[in-house]
Amino acid sequence: MIEVSDDMKIIDIQKIAHKLNSNRISLEEYLNNGGNYSREIVDDLENGGFSNLCALAGLKVKMD
């Protein structure tokens, strides 16, 4: 698996949330609306998973 910095993942999550005009985003919305990284990369549980990245991005996680 390729290594992607948390900063790059956070920026991409923020970009998709902005595209959706929302401060809440789900993993599925991220993946289905042009997110650059795969589920395995953005939901890496060793690093806190998608919800941790959203918190660092200043966003809330929307549960599907």
GROMACS .gro file of C-alpha atoms in nm:
model
   64
    1MET     CA    1   0.000   0.000   0.000
    2ILE     CA    2   0.128   0.347  -0.080
    3GLU     CA    3   0.207   0.587   0.203
    4VAL     CA    4   0.010   0.910   0.204
    5SER     CA    5   0.065   1.174   0.471
    6ASP     CA    6  -0.222   1.261   0.702
    7ASP     CA    7  -0.197   1.620   0.576
    8MET     CA    8  -0.263   1.509   0.219
    9LYS     CA    9  -0.562   1.296   0.329
   10ILE     CA   10  -0.702   1.583   0.538
   11ILE     CA   11  -0.674   1.829   0.251
   12ASP     CA   12  -0.853   1.585   0.020
   13ILE     CA   13  -1.133   1.521   0.270
   14GLN     CA   14  -1.178   1.897   0.315
   15LYS     CA   15  -1.191   1.940  -0.063
   16ILE     CA   16  -1.471   1.685  -0.098
   17ALA     CA   17  -1.667   1.829   0.196
   18HIS     CA   18  -1.636   2.175   0.040
   19LYS     CA   19  -1.756   2.034  -0.294
   20LEU     CA   20  -2.060   1.895  -0.108
   21ASN     CA   21  -2.104   2.229   0.073
   22SER     CA   22  -2.110   2.052   0.409
   23ASN     CA   23  -1.920   2.037   0.736
   24ARG     CA   24  -2.027   1.674   0.776
   25ILE     CA   25  -1.911   1.391   0.553
   26SER     CA   26  -1.932   1.014   0.550
   27LEU     CA   27  -1.669   0.779   0.419
   28GLU     CA   28  -1.907   0.671   0.144
   29GLU     CA   29  -1.969   1.033   0.039
   30TYR     CA   30  -1.594   1.090   0.028
   31LEU     CA   31  -1.539   0.781  -0.186
   32ASN     CA   32  -1.838   0.846  -0.417
   33ASN     CA   33  -1.765   1.215  -0.481
   34GLY     CA   34  -1.413   1.212  -0.614
   35GLY     CA   35  -1.195   1.140  -0.313
   36ASN     CA   36  -0.841   1.072  -0.433
   37TYR     CA   37  -0.764   0.794  -0.188
   38SER     CA   38  -0.906   0.446  -0.141
   39ARG     CA   39  -1.101   0.323   0.160
   40GLU     CA   40  -0.792   0.137   0.282
   41ILE     CA   41  -0.586   0.457   0.283
   42VAL     CA   42  -0.833   0.701   0.442
   43ASP     CA   43  -0.983   0.455   0.689
   44ASP     CA   44  -0.652   0.322   0.823
   45LEU     CA   45  -0.749   0.218   1.175
   46GLU     CA   46  -0.385   0.216   1.292
   47ASN     CA   47  -0.392   0.594   1.254
   48GLY     CA   48  -0.739   0.654   1.398
   49GLY     CA   49  -0.943   0.595   1.084
   50PHE     CA   50  -1.161   0.825   0.879
   51SER     CA   51  -1.332   0.980   1.182
   52ASN     CA   52  -0.997   1.092   1.324
   53LEU     CA   53  -0.900   1.251   0.991
   54CYS     CA   54  -1.234   1.432   0.980
   55ALA     CA   55  -1.180   1.567   1.332
   56LEU     CA   56  -0.834   1.690   1.232
   57ALA     CA   57  -0.992   1.850   0.924
   58GLY     CA   58  -1.247   2.034   1.140
   59LEU     CA   59  -1.535   1.824   1.009
   60LYS     CA   60  -1.794   1.598   1.166
   61VAL     CA   61  -1.843   1.241   1.051
   62LYS     CA   62  -2.181   1.152   0.907
   63MET     CA   63  -2.268   0.787   0.963
   64ASP     CA   64  -2.416   0.606   0.663
   0.00000   0.00000   0.00000
